[in-house]
CSV table of N, CA and C in Angstrom, one decimal:
chain,number,residue,atom,x,y,z
V,3,MET,N,0.8,-1.2,0.0
V,3,MET,CA,0.0,-0.1,0.0
V,3,MET,C,0.9,1.3,0.0
V,4,LEU,N,0.5,2.2,-0.8
V,4,LEU,CA,1.2,3.5,-0.9
V,4,LEU,C,0.9,4.2,0.4
V,5,ASP,N,2.0,4.9,0.9
V,5,ASP,CA,1.9,5.8,2.1
V,5,ASP,C,1.6,7.2,1.6
V,6,ILE,N,0.3,7.6,1.5
V,6,ILE,CA,-0.1,8.8,1.0
V,6,ILE,C,-0.6,9.8,2.2
V,7,ASP,N,0.0,10.9,2.2
V,7,ASP,CA,-0.4,11.9,3.3
V,7,ASP,C,-1.8,12.5,2.9
V,8,VAL,N,-2.8,12.2,3.7
V,8,VAL,CA,-4.1,12.6,3.4
V,8,VAL,C,-4.5,13.9,4.1
V,9,THR,N,-3.5,14.5,4.7
V,9,THR,CA,-3.8,15.7,5.5
V,9,THR,C,-3.6,17.0,4.7
V,10,ILE,N,-3.0,16.9,3.5
V,10,ILE,CA,-2.7,18.1,2.7
V,10,ILE,C,-3.5,17.9,1.4
V,11,SER,N,-4.3,18.9,1.2
V,11,SER,CA,-5.2,18.8,0.0
V,11,SER,C,-4.5,19.4,-1.3
V,12,LEU,N,-5.1,19.1,-2.4
V,12,LEU,CA,-4.5,19.7,-3.6
V,12,LEU,C,-4.7,21.2,-3.6
V,13,GLU,N,-5.8,21.8,-3.0
V,13,GLU,CA,-5.9,23.2,-2.9
V,13,GLU,C,-4.9,23.8,-2.0
V,14,THR,N,-4.6,23.2,-0.9
V,14,THR,CA,-3.5,23.7,0.0
V,14,THR,C,-2.1,23.8,-0.8
V,15,THR,N,-1.9,22.6,-1.4
V,15,THR,CA,-0.6,22.5,-2.2
V,15,THR,C,-0.6,23.6,-3.3
V,16,TRP,N,-1.7,23.8,-4.1
V,16,TRP,CA,-1.7,24.9,-5.0
V,16,TRP,C,-1.4,26.3,-4.4
V,17,HIS,N,-2.0,26.6,-3.3
V,17,HIS,CA,-1.8,27.9,-2.7
V,17,HIS,C,-0.4,28.1,-2.3
V,18,ALA,N,0.3,27.0,-1.8
V,18,ALA,CA,1.7,27.1,-1.5
V,18,ALA,C,2.5,27.3,-2.8
V,19,MET,N,2.1,26.8,-3.9
V,19,MET,CA,2.8,27.0,-5.1
V,19,MET,C,2.6,28.5,-5.6
V,20,GLU,N,1.5,29.0,-5.3
V,20,GLU,CA,1.2,30.4,-5.7
V,20,GLU,C,2.1,31.3,-4.8
V,21,ASP,N,2.3,30.9,-3.5
V,21,ASP,CA,3.2,31.7,-2.7
V,21,ASP,C,4.6,31.8,-3.3
V,22,LEU,N,5.1,30.6,-3.9
V,22,LEU,CA,6.3,30.6,-4.5
V,22,LEU,C,6.5,31.6,-5.7
V,23,VAL,N,5.3,31.8,-6.4
V,23,VAL,CA,5.3,32.8,-7.5
V,23,VAL,C,5.4,34.2,-6.8
V,24,SER,N,4.6,34.4,-5.8
V,24,SER,CA,4.6,35.7,-5.2
V,24,SER,C,6.0,36.1,-4.6
V,25,GLU,N,6.7,35.1,-4.1
V,25,GLU,CA,8.0,35.3,-3.6
V,25,GLU,C,9.1,35.5,-4.6
V,26,GLY,N,8.7,35.3,-5.9
V,26,GLY,CA,9.7,35.4,-7.0
V,26,GLY,C,10.6,34.2,-7.1
V,27,LEU,N,10.2,33.1,-6.5
V,27,LEU,CA,11.0,31.8,-6.6
V,27,LEU,C,10.8,31.1,-7.8
V,28,VAL,N,9.6,31.2,-8.3
V,28,VAL,CA,9.3,30.5,-9.6
V,28,VAL,C,8.5,31.4,-10.5
V,29,ARG,N,8.5,31.3,-11.8
V,29,ARG,CA,7.8,32.1,-12.7
V,29,ARG,C,6.4,31.6,-13.0
V,30,SER,N,6.3,30.3,-13.2
V,30,SER,CA,5.0,29.7,-13.6
V,30,SER,C,4.8,28.4,-12.8
V,31,ILE,N,3.5,28.1,-12.6
V,31,ILE,CA,3.1,26.9,-12.0
V,31,ILE,C,2.1,26.2,-12.8
V,32,GLY,N,2.1,24.8,-12.7
V,32,GLY,CA,1.1,24.1,-13.4
V,32,GLY,C,0.7,22.8,-12.8
V,33,ILE,N,-0.2,22.1,-13.4
V,33,ILE,CA,-0.7,20.8,-13.0
V,33,ILE,C,-0.3,19.7,-13.9
V,34,SER,N,-0.4,18.5,-13.4
V,34,SER,CA,-0.1,17.4,-14.2
V,34,SER,C,-1.1,16.2,-13.9
V,35,ASN,N,-1.6,15.7,-15.1
V,35,ASN,CA,-2.5,14.5,-15.1
V,35,ASN,C,-3.8,14.9,-14.4
V,36,TYR,N,-4.2,16.2,-14.5
V,36,TYR,CA,-5.5,16.6,-14.0
V,36,TYR,C,-6.6,16.3,-15.0
V,37,ASP,N,-7.7,15.7,-14.6
V,37,ASP,CA,-8.8,15.6,-15.5
V,37,ASP,C,-9.6,16.8,-15.6
V,38,ILE,N,-10.8,16.8,-16.3
V,38,ILE,CA,-11.5,18.1,-16.4
V,38,ILE,C,-12.0,18.5,-15.0
V,39,PHE,N,-12.4,17.6,-14.1
V,39,PHE,CA,-13.0,18.0,-12.9
V,39,PHE,C,-11.9,18.6,-11.9
V,40,LEU,N,-10.8,18.0,-11.9
V,40,LEU,CA,-9.7,18.5,-11.1
V,40,LEU,C,-9.2,19.9,-11.6
V,41,THR,N,-9.1,20.0,-12.9
V,41,THR,CA,-8.7,21.3,-13.6
V,41,THR,C,-9.7,22.4,-13.3
V,42,ARG,N,-11.0,22.0,-13.3
V,42,ARG,CA,-12.1,23.0,-13.1
V,42,ARG,C,-12.0,23.4,-11.6
V,43,ASP,N,-11.8,22.5,-10.7
V,43,ASP,CA,-11.6,22.9,-9.2
V,43,ASP,C,-10.4,23.8,-9.0
V,44,CYS,N,-9.3,23.4,-9.7
V,44,CYS,CA,-8.1,24.3,-9.5
V,44,CYS,C,-8.4,25.7,-10.0
V,45,LEU,N,-9.0,25.8,-11.2
V,45,LEU,CA,-9.4,27.1,-11.7
V,45,LEU,C,-10.3,27.9,-10.8
V,46,ALA,N,-11.2,27.2,-10.1
V,46,ALA,CA,-12.1,27.8,-9.1
V,46,ALA,C,-11.4,28.4,-7.9
V,47,TYR,N,-10.3,27.7,-7.3
V,47,TYR,CA,-9.7,28.2,-6.1
V,47,TYR,C,-8.4,28.9,-6.3
V,48,SER,N,-7.9,28.9,-7.5
V,48,SER,CA,-6.6,29.6,-7.7
V,48,SER,C,-6.7,31.1,-7.9
V,49,LYS,N,-5.7,31.8,-7.4
V,49,LYS,CA,-5.5,33.2,-7.6
V,49,LYS,C,-4.6,33.3,-8.9
V,50,ILE,N,-3.7,32.4,-9.1
V,50,ILE,CA,-2.9,32.3,-10.2
V,50,ILE,C,-3.2,31.0,-11.0
V,51,LYS,N,-3.8,31.1,-12.2
V,51,LYS,CA,-4.3,29.9,-12.9
V,51,LYS,C,-3.1,29.1,-13.4
V,52,PRO,N,-3.3,27.8,-13.5
V,52,PRO,CA,-2.1,27.0,-14.0
V,52,PRO,C,-1.8,27.4,-15.4
V,53,ALA,N,-0.5,27.5,-15.6
V,53,ALA,CA,0.1,27.8,-16.9
V,53,ALA,C,-0.1,26.6,-17.8
V,54,VAL,N,-0.1,25.3,-17.3
V,54,VAL,CA,-0.1,24.2,-18.2
V,54,VAL,C,-0.7,23.0,-17.4
V,55,ASN,N,-1.2,22.1,-18.1
V,55,ASN,CA,-1.6,20.8,-17.7
V,55,ASN,C,-0.8,19.8,-18.5
V,56,GLN,N,0.0,19.0,-17.9
V,56,GLN,CA,0.9,18.0,-18.5
V,56,GLN,C,0.1,16.7,-18.4
V,57,ILE,N,-0.3,16.2,-19.6
V,57,ILE,CA,-1.1,15.0,-19.6
V,57,ILE,C,-0.6,13.9,-20.6
V,58,GLU,N,-1.1,12.7,-20.4
V,58,GLU,CA,-0.8,11.8,-21.5
V,58,GLU,C,-1.8,12.0,-22.7
V,59,THR,N,-1.4,12.3,-23.8
V,59,THR,CA,-2.3,12.4,-25.0
V,59,THR,C,-1.5,12.2,-26.3
V,60,HIS,N,-2.1,11.3,-27.1
V,60,HIS,CA,-1.4,10.8,-28.4
V,60,HIS,C,-2.6,10.3,-29.3
V,61,PRO,N,-2.2,9.9,-30.5
V,61,PRO,CA,-3.4,9.5,-31.4
V,61,PRO,C,-4.2,8.4,-30.9
V,62,TYR,N,-3.8,7.5,-30.0
V,62,TYR,CA,-4.7,6.5,-29.5
V,62,TYR,C,-5.3,6.9,-28.1
V,63,PHE,N,-5.0,8.1,-27.6
V,63,PHE,CA,-5.6,8.6,-26.3
V,63,PHE,C,-5.6,10.1,-26.4
V,64,GLN,N,-6.6,10.6,-27.2
V,64,GLN,CA,-6.6,11.9,-27.7
V,64,GLN,C,-7.2,13.0,-26.6
V,65,ARG,N,-8.1,12.5,-25.8
V,65,ARG,CA,-8.6,13.3,-24.7
V,65,ARG,C,-9.1,14.7,-25.2
V,66,ASP,N,-9.8,14.7,-26.2
V,66,ASP,CA,-10.3,15.9,-26.9
V,66,ASP,C,-11.0,16.9,-25.9
V,67,SER,N,-11.9,16.3,-25.1
V,67,SER,CA,-12.7,17.2,-24.2
V,67,SER,C,-11.7,17.9,-23.2
V,68,LEU,N,-10.8,17.1,-22.6
V,68,LEU,CA,-9.9,17.8,-21.7
V,68,LEU,C,-9.0,18.8,-22.4
V,69,VAL,N,-8.4,18.5,-23.5
V,69,VAL,CA,-7.6,19.4,-24.3
V,69,VAL,C,-8.4,20.6,-24.6
V,70,LYS,N,-9.6,20.6,-25.1
V,70,LYS,CA,-10.4,21.7,-25.4
V,70,LYS,C,-10.8,22.6,-24.2
V,71,PHE,N,-11.1,21.9,-23.1
V,71,PHE,CA,-11.4,22.6,-21.9
V,71,PHE,C,-10.2,23.4,-21.4
V,72,CYS,N,-9.1,22.8,-21.3
V,72,CYS,CA,-7.9,23.5,-20.9
V,72,CYS,C,-7.6,24.7,-21.8
V,73,GLN,N,-7.7,24.5,-23.1
V,73,GLN,CA,-7.4,25.6,-24.1
V,73,GLN,C,-8.4,26.7,-23.9
V,74,LYS,N,-9.6,26.3,-23.8
V,74,LYS,CA,-10.7,27.3,-23.6
V,74,LYS,C,-10.4,28.2,-22.4
V,75,HIS,N,-9.8,27.6,-21.3
V,75,HIS,CA,-9.6,28.4,-20.1
V,75,HIS,C,-8.1,28.9,-20.0
V,76,GLY,N,-7.4,28.9,-21.1
V,76,GLY,CA,-6.1,29.5,-21.1
V,76,GLY,C,-5.0,28.6,-20.4
V,77,VAL,N,-5.2,27.4,-20.3
V,77,VAL,CA,-4.3,26.5,-19.7
V,77,VAL,C,-3.6,25.7,-20.9
V,78,ALA,N,-2.3,25.9,-21.1
V,78,ALA,CA,-1.6,25.1,-22.2
V,78,ALA,C,-1.6,23.7,-21.8
V,79,VAL,N,-1.6,22.8,-22.9
V,79,VAL,CA,-1.6,21.4,-22.7
V,79,VAL,C,-0.3,20.9,-23.2
V,80,THR,N,0.5,20.1,-22.3
V,80,THR,CA,1.7,19.5,-22.7
V,80,THR,C,1.4,18.0,-22.8
V,81,ALA,N,1.8,17.4,-23.9
V,81,ALA,CA,1.7,16.0,-24.0
V,81,ALA,C,3.0,15.3,-23.6
V,82,HIS,N,2.9,14.6,-22.4
V,82,HIS,CA,4.1,13.9,-21.9
V,82,HIS,C,4.4,12.6,-22.6
V,83,THR,N,3.5,12.1,-23.3
V,83,THR,CA,3.6,10.8,-24.0
V,83,THR,C,3.1,11.0,-25.4
V,84,PRO,N,3.6,11.9,-26.2
V,84,PRO,CA,3.0,12.2,-27.5
V,84,PRO,C,3.1,11.1,-28.6
V,85,LEU,N,4.0,10.1,-28.3
V,85,LEU,CA,4.1,9.1,-29.3
V,85,LEU,C,3.4,7.8,-28.7
V,86,GLY,N,2.7,8.0,-27.7
V,86,GLY,CA,1.9,6.9,-27.1
V,86,GLY,C,2.8,5.8,-26.4
V,87,GLY,N,4.0,6.2,-26.0
V,87,GLY,CA,4.9,5.3,-25.4
V,87,GLY,C,5.8,4.5,-26.3
V,88,GLY,N,5.4,4.5,-27.6
V,88,GLY,CA,6.2,3.8,-28.6
V,88,GLY,C,6.6,2.4,-28.1
V,89,LEU,N,7.8,2.0,-28.5
V,89,LEU,CA,8.4,0.7,-28.3
V,89,LEU,C,8.5,0.3,-26.8
V,90,ALA,N,8.7,1.3,-25.9
V,90,ALA,CA,8.9,1.0,-24.5
V,90,ALA,C,7.6,0.5,-23.9
V,91,ASN,N,6.5,1.0,-24.2
V,91,ASN,CA,5.2,0.5,-23.7
V,91,ASN,C,4.9,-0.8,-24.2
V,92,ILE,N,5.2,-1.1,-25.4
V,92,ILE,CA,5.0,-2.4,-26.0
V,92,ILE,C,5.8,-3.4,-25.2
V,93,GLU,N,7.1,-3.1,-25.0
V,93,GLU,CA,7.9,-4.1,-24.3
V,93,GLU,C,7.5,-4.3,-22.9
V,94,TRP,N,7.3,-3.1,-22.2
V,94,TRP,CA,7.0,-3.1,-20.7
V,94,TRP,C,5.6,-3.6,-20.4
V,95,PHE,N,4.6,-3.1,-21.2
V,95,PHE,CA,3.2,-3.3,-20.7
V,95,PHE,C,2.4,-4.0,-21.7
V,96,GLY,N,2.9,-4.4,-22.9
V,96,GLY,CA,2.1,-5.1,-23.8
V,96,GLY,C,1.1,-4.2,-24.6
V,97,SER,N,1.2,-2.9,-24.4
V,97,SER,CA,0.3,-2.0,-25.1
V,97,SER,C,0.6,-1.9,-26.6
V,98,SER,N,-0.5,-1.6,-27.4
V,98,SER,CA,-0.2,-1.4,-28.8
V,98,SER,C,0.3,0.1,-29.0
V,99,SER,N,0.9,0.3,-30.1
V,99,SER,CA,1.5,1.7,-30.4
V,99,SER,C,0.7,2.3,-31.6
V,100,ALA,N,0.3,3.6,-31.4
V,100,ALA,CA,-0.3,4.3,-32.5
V,100,ALA,C,0.7,4.4,-33.7
V,101,LEU,N,2.0,4.3,-33.4
V,101,LEU,CA,2.9,4.4,-34.5
V,101,LEU,C,2.9,3.3,-35.5
V,102,ASP,N,2.3,2.2,-35.0
V,102,ASP,CA,2.1,1.0,-35.9
V,102,ASP,C,0.8,1.1,-36.6
V,103,ASP,N,-0.1,2.0,-36.3
V,103,ASP,CA,-1.4,2.1,-36.9
V,103,ASP,C,-1.3,2.3,-38.4
V,104,PRO,N,-2.1,1.6,-39.2
V,104,PRO,CA,-2.1,1.7,-40.7
V,104,PRO,C,-2.3,3.3,-41.1
V,105,VAL,N,-3.1,4.0,-40.4
V,105,VAL,CA,-3.4,5.3,-40.8
V,105,VAL,C,-2.1,6.1,-40.6
V,106,ILE,N,-1.4,6.0,-39.5
V,106,ILE,CA,-0.2,6.7,-39.3
V,106,ILE,C,0.9,6.3,-40.2
V,107,GLN,N,0.9,5.0,-40.5
V,107,GLN,CA,1.9,4.4,-41.5
V,107,GLN,C,1.7,5.0,-42.8
V,108,ASP,N,0.4,5.1,-43.3
V,108,ASP,CA,0.1,5.6,-44.6
V,108,ASP,C,0.5,7.0,-44.7
V,109,LEU,N,0.2,7.8,-43.7
V,109,LEU,CA,0.5,9.2,-43.7
V,109,LEU,C,2.0,9.4,-43.7
V,110,ALA,N,2.7,8.6,-43.0
V,110,ALA,CA,4.2,8.7,-43.0
V,110,ALA,C,4.7,8.6,-44.4
V,111,GLN,N,4.2,7.6,-45.1
V,111,GLN,CA,4.6,7.4,-46.5
V,111,GLN,C,4.2,8.6,-47.4
V,112,LYS,N,2.9,9.1,-47.2
V,112,LYS,CA,2.5,10.1,-48.0
V,112,LYS,C,3.4,11.4,-47.8
V,113,TYR,N,3.7,11.7,-46.6
V,113,TYR,CA,4.5,12.9,-46.3
V,113,TYR,C,6.0,12.7,-46.4
V,114,LYS,N,6.4,11.4,-46.6
V,114,LYS,CA,7.9,11.0,-46.5
V,114,LYS,C,8.4,11.5,-45.2
V,115,LYS,N,7.8,11.0,-44.1
V,115,LYS,CA,8.2,11.3,-42.8
V,115,LYS,C,8.1,10.0,-41.9
V,116,THR,N,8.6,10.0,-40.8
V,116,THR,CA,8.5,8.8,-39.9
V,116,THR,C,7.1,8.8,-39.2
V,117,PRO,N,6.7,7.7,-38.8
V,117,PRO,CA,5.4,7.7,-38.0
V,117,PRO,C,5.5,8.6,-36.8
V,118,ALA,N,6.5,8.6,-36.2
V,118,ALA,CA,6.7,9.5,-35.0
V,118,ALA,C,6.6,11.0,-35.4
V,119,GLN,N,7.1,11.4,-36.5
V,119,GLN,CA,7.0,12.7,-37.0
V,119,GLN,C,5.6,13.1,-37.3
V,120,ILE,N,4.8,12.1,-37.8
V,120,ILE,CA,3.4,12.4,-38.1
V,120,ILE,C,2.6,12.6,-36.8
V,121,ALA,N,2.9,11.7,-35.8
V,121,ALA,CA,2.2,11.9,-34.5
V,121,ALA,C,2.6,13.2,-33.8
V,122,LEU,N,3.8,13.6,-33.9
V,122,LEU,CA,4.3,14.8,-33.2
V,122,LEU,C,3.6,16.0,-34.0
V,123,ARG,N,3.6,16.0,-35.3
V,123,ARG,CA,3.1,17.1,-36.1
V,123,ARG,C,1.6,17.2,-35.7
V,124,TRP,N,0.8,16.1,-35.6
V,124,TRP,CA,-0.5,16.1,-35.3
V,124,TRP,C,-0.7,16.8,-33.9
V,125,GLY,N,0.2,16.5,-33.0
V,125,GLY,CA,0.0,17.1,-31.6
V,125,GLY,C,0.3,18.6,-31.7
V,126,ILE,N,1.2,19.1,-32.5
V,126,ILE,CA,1.5,20.4,-32.7
V,126,ILE,C,0.3,21.2,-33.3
V,127,GLN,N,-0.3,20.5,-34.4
V,127,GLN,CA,-1.4,21.1,-35.0
V,127,GLN,C,-2.7,21.2,-34.2
V,128,ARG,N,-2.7,20.4,-33.1
V,128,ARG,CA,-3.8,20.4,-32.1
V,128,ARG,C,-3.5,21.6,-31.1
V,129,ASN,N,-2.5,22.3,-31.2
V,129,ASN,CA,-2.0,23.3,-30.3
V,129,ASN,C,-1.7,22.8,-28.9
V,130,THR,N,-1.1,21.6,-29.0
V,130,THR,CA,-0.5,21.1,-27.7
V,130,THR,C,1.0,21.1,-27.8
V,131,ILE,N,1.7,21.2,-26.6
V,131,ILE,CA,3.1,21.1,-26.6
V,131,ILE,C,3.5,19.7,-26.5
V,132,VAL,N,4.4,19.2,-27.4
V,132,VAL,CA,4.7,17.8,-27.4
V,132,VAL,C,6.2,17.7,-26.8
V,133,ILE,N,6.4,16.7,-25.9
V,133,ILE,CA,7.7,16.5,-25.4
V,133,ILE,C,8.1,15.1,-25.5
V,134,PRO,N,8.5,14.6,-26.7
V,134,PRO,CA,8.8,13.2,-26.9
V,134,PRO,C,10.1,12.9,-26.1
V,135,LYS,N,10.3,11.7,-25.6
V,135,LYS,CA,11.4,11.3,-24.9
V,135,LYS,C,12.2,10.4,-25.7
V,136,SER,N,13.5,10.7,-25.9
V,136,SER,CA,14.5,9.7,-26.6
V,136,SER,C,15.9,10.0,-26.1
V,137,SER,N,16.7,8.9,-26.1
V,137,SER,CA,18.0,9.1,-25.7
V,137,SER,C,18.9,8.9,-26.9
V,138,LYS,N,18.3,8.6,-28.0
V,138,LYS,CA,19.1,8.3,-29.3
V,138,LYS,C,19.1,9.5,-30.1
V,139,LEU,N,20.3,9.9,-30.5
V,139,LEU,CA,20.6,11.1,-31.3
V,139,LEU,C,19.8,11.2,-32.6
V,140,GLN,N,19.7,10.1,-33.3
V,140,GLN,CA,19.0,10.1,-34.5
V,140,GLN,C,17.6,10.3,-34.3
V,141,ARG,N,16.9,9.8,-33.2
V,141,ARG,CA,15.5,10.0,-33.0
V,141,ARG,C,15.3,11.5,-32.5
V,142,LEU,N,16.3,12.1,-31.8
V,142,LEU,CA,16.1,13.5,-31.3
V,142,LEU,C,16.1,14.3,-32.5
V,143,GLU,N,17.0,14.1,-33.5
V,143,GLU,CA,17.1,14.8,-34.7
V,143,GLU,C,15.8,14.7,-35.6
V,144,GLU,N,15.2,13.4,-35.7
V,144,GLU,CA,14.0,13.2,-36.3
V,144,GLU,C,12.8,13.9,-35.7
V,145,ASN,N,12.8,13.9,-34.4
V,145,ASN,CA,11.7,14.5,-33.7
V,145,ASN,C,11.7,16.0,-33.9
V,146,ALA,N,12.8,16.6,-34.2
V,146,ALA,CA,12.9,18.1,-34.5
V,146,ALA,C,12.5,18.4,-35.9
V,147,GLY,N,12.4,17.4,-36.8
V,147,GLY,CA,12.0,17.6,-38.2
V,147,GLY,C,10.6,17.6,-38.5
V,148,ILE,N,9.8,18.3,-37.7
V,148,ILE,CA,8.3,18.4,-37.9
V,148,ILE,C,7.8,19.8,-38.2
V,149,PHE,N,8.7,20.7,-38.5
V,149,PHE,CA,8.3,22.0,-38.8
V,149,PHE,C,8.3,22.4,-40.3
V,150,ASP,N,8.7,21.5,-41.1
V,150,ASP,CA,8.7,21.7,-42.6
V,150,ASP,C,7.5,21.2,-43.3
V,151,PHE,N,6.5,20.8,-42.6
V,151,PHE,CA,5.3,20.3,-43.4
V,151,PHE,C,4.1,20.5,-42.4
V,152,GLN,N,2.9,20.4,-43.1
V,152,GLN,CA,1.6,20.4,-42.3
V,152,GLN,C,0.7,19.4,-42.8
V,153,LEU,N,0.1,18.7,-41.8
V,153,LEU,CA,-1.0,17.8,-42.2
V,153,LEU,C,-2.2,18.4,-42.7
V,154,SER,N,-2.8,17.9,-43.7
V,154,SER,CA,-4.1,18.5,-44.2
V,154,SER,C,-5.2,18.3,-43.2
V,155,LYS,N,-6.3,19.1,-43.4
V,155,LYS,CA,-7.5,18.9,-42.5
V,155,LYS,C,-8.0,17.5,-42.6
V,156,GLU,N,-8.0,16.9,-43.8
V,156,GLU,CA,-8.5,15.6,-44.0
V,156,GLU,C,-7.7,14.6,-43.3
V,157,ASP,N,-6.3,14.8,-43.3
V,157,ASP,CA,-5.4,13.8,-42.6
V,157,ASP,C,-5.6,14.0,-41.0
V,158,MET,N,-5.8,15.3,-40.6
V,158,MET,CA,-6.0,15.5,-39.1
V,158,MET,C,-7.3,14.7,-38.7
V,159,LEU,N,-8.3,14.7,-39.6
V,159,LEU,CA,-9.5,14.0,-39.3
V,159,LEU,C,-9.3,12.5,-39.3
V,160,CYS,N,-8.5,12.0,-40.3
V,160,CYS,CA,-8.1,10.5,-40.3
V,160,CYS,C,-7.5,10.1,-38.9
V,161,ILE,N,-6.6,10.9,-38.4
V,161,ILE,CA,-6.0,10.6,-37.1
V,161,ILE,C,-7.0,10.7,-36.0
V,162,LYS,N,-7.9,11.7,-36.1
V,162,LYS,CA,-8.9,11.8,-35.1
V,162,LYS,C,-9.7,10.5,-35.0
V,163,ALA,N,-9.9,9.9,-36.1
V,163,ALA,CA,-10.8,8.7,-36.2
V,163,ALA,C,-10.1,7.5,-35.6
V,164,ILE,N,-8.8,7.5,-35.3
V,164,ILE,CA,-8.1,6.3,-34.7
V,164,ILE,C,-8.0,6.3,-33.2
V,165,ASP,N,-8.7,7.3,-32.6
V,165,ASP,CA,-8.7,7.4,-31.1
V,165,ASP,C,-9.3,6.1,-30.5
V,166,ARG,N,-8.5,5.5,-29.7
V,166,ARG,CA,-9.0,4.2,-29.0
V,166,ARG,C,-9.2,4.4,-27.5
V,167,LYS,N,-9.0,5.7,-27.0
V,167,LYS,CA,-9.1,6.0,-25.6
V,167,LYS,C,-8.2,5.0,-24.8
V,168,LEU,N,-7.1,4.8,-25.4
V,168,LEU,CA,-6.1,3.8,-24.9
V,168,LEU,C,-5.0,4.5,-24.1
V,169,ARG,N,-5.0,4.4,-22.8
V,169,ARG,CA,-4.0,4.9,-22.0
V,169,ARG,C,-2.8,3.9,-22.1
V,170,THR,N,-1.6,4.4,-22.6
V,170,THR,CA,-0.5,3.5,-22.7
V,170,THR,C,0.5,3.6,-21.5
V,171,ASN,N,0.5,4.8,-20.8
V,171,ASN,CA,1.3,5.0,-19.7
V,171,ASN,C,0.4,4.4,-18.5
V,172,GLN,N,0.8,3.3,-18.1
V,172,GLN,CA,0.0,2.5,-17.1
V,172,GLN,C,0.8,2.5,-15.7
V,173,PRO,N,0.5,3.5,-14.9
V,173,PRO,CA,1.2,3.5,-13.6
V,173,PRO,C,1.0,2.4,-12.7
V,174,GLU,N,-0.1,1.8,-12.8
V,174,GLU,CA,-0.3,0.6,-11.9
V,174,GLU,C,0.6,-0.5,-12.3
V,175,LYS,N,1.0,-0.7,-13.5
V,175,LYS,CA,1.9,-1.7,-13.9
V,175,LYS,C,3.3,-1.3,-13.6
V,176,PHE,N,3.6,0.0,-13.9
V,176,PHE,CA,5.0,0.5,-13.6
V,176,PHE,C,5.3,0.5,-12.1
V,177,TRP,N,4.4,0.9,-11.3
V,177,TRP,CA,4.6,0.9,-9.8
V,177,TRP,C,4.4,-0.5,-9.2
V,178,GLY,N,3.7,-1.4,-9.9
V,178,GLY,CA,3.5,-2.7,-9.4
V,178,GLY,C,2.4,-2.7,-8.3
V,179,ILE,N,1.4,-1.8,-8.5
V,179,ILE,CA,0.3,-1.8,-7.5
V,179,ILE,C,-1.0,-1.8,-8.3
V,180,ASP,N,-2.1,-2.3,-7.7
V,180,ASP,CA,-3.4,-2.3,-8.3
V,180,ASP,C,-4.2,-1.1,-7.9
V,181,LEU,N,-4.3,-0.1,-8.8
V,181,LEU,CA,-5.0,1.2,-8.4
V,181,LEU,C,-6.5,1.0,-8.3
V,182,TYR,N,-7.0,-0.2,-8.7
V,182,TYR,CA,-8.5,-0.4,-8.8
V,182,TYR,C,-8.9,-1.4,-7.8
V,183,ALA,N,-8.0,-1.8,-6.9
V,183,ALA,CA,-8.4,-2.8,-5.9
V,183,ALA,C,-9.1,-2.1,-4.8
């Protein structure tokens, strides 16, 4: 069982972070993995609204309602898993990867780009901030090669159609605990 301090609320924590801004110790504060309801609550009690909500979002887990809600309220959205976890999640958790989806593969051929570049460009065109993780120089260079093309509206709709509501970042498996027990 996780040892979680239940005496400190998210609101109390948020106000402490606002104090850091007031004291000039940090410039911006944000939230991570907040759903619509937690984001709404934070907006209601905050004096300084969150600059960003960092969430898992990728072609197989698009979270359109949350993304649009945040953007409507001036909260930037950062995709911490914009490639859907790629090979790591397949190896670690047995999840499928949007990079292997025929739609993404076909678009990669059409635009002469990698599947990852298609997924990252899709994220950029949704007005989300994408932060792909890679330790390989070649992939880092490829990931930066997404600003010399744009996906058509029709191709954006094709990617929208492959949403599986599939969370690939599975903390219960990573941490080795059953979150639903």
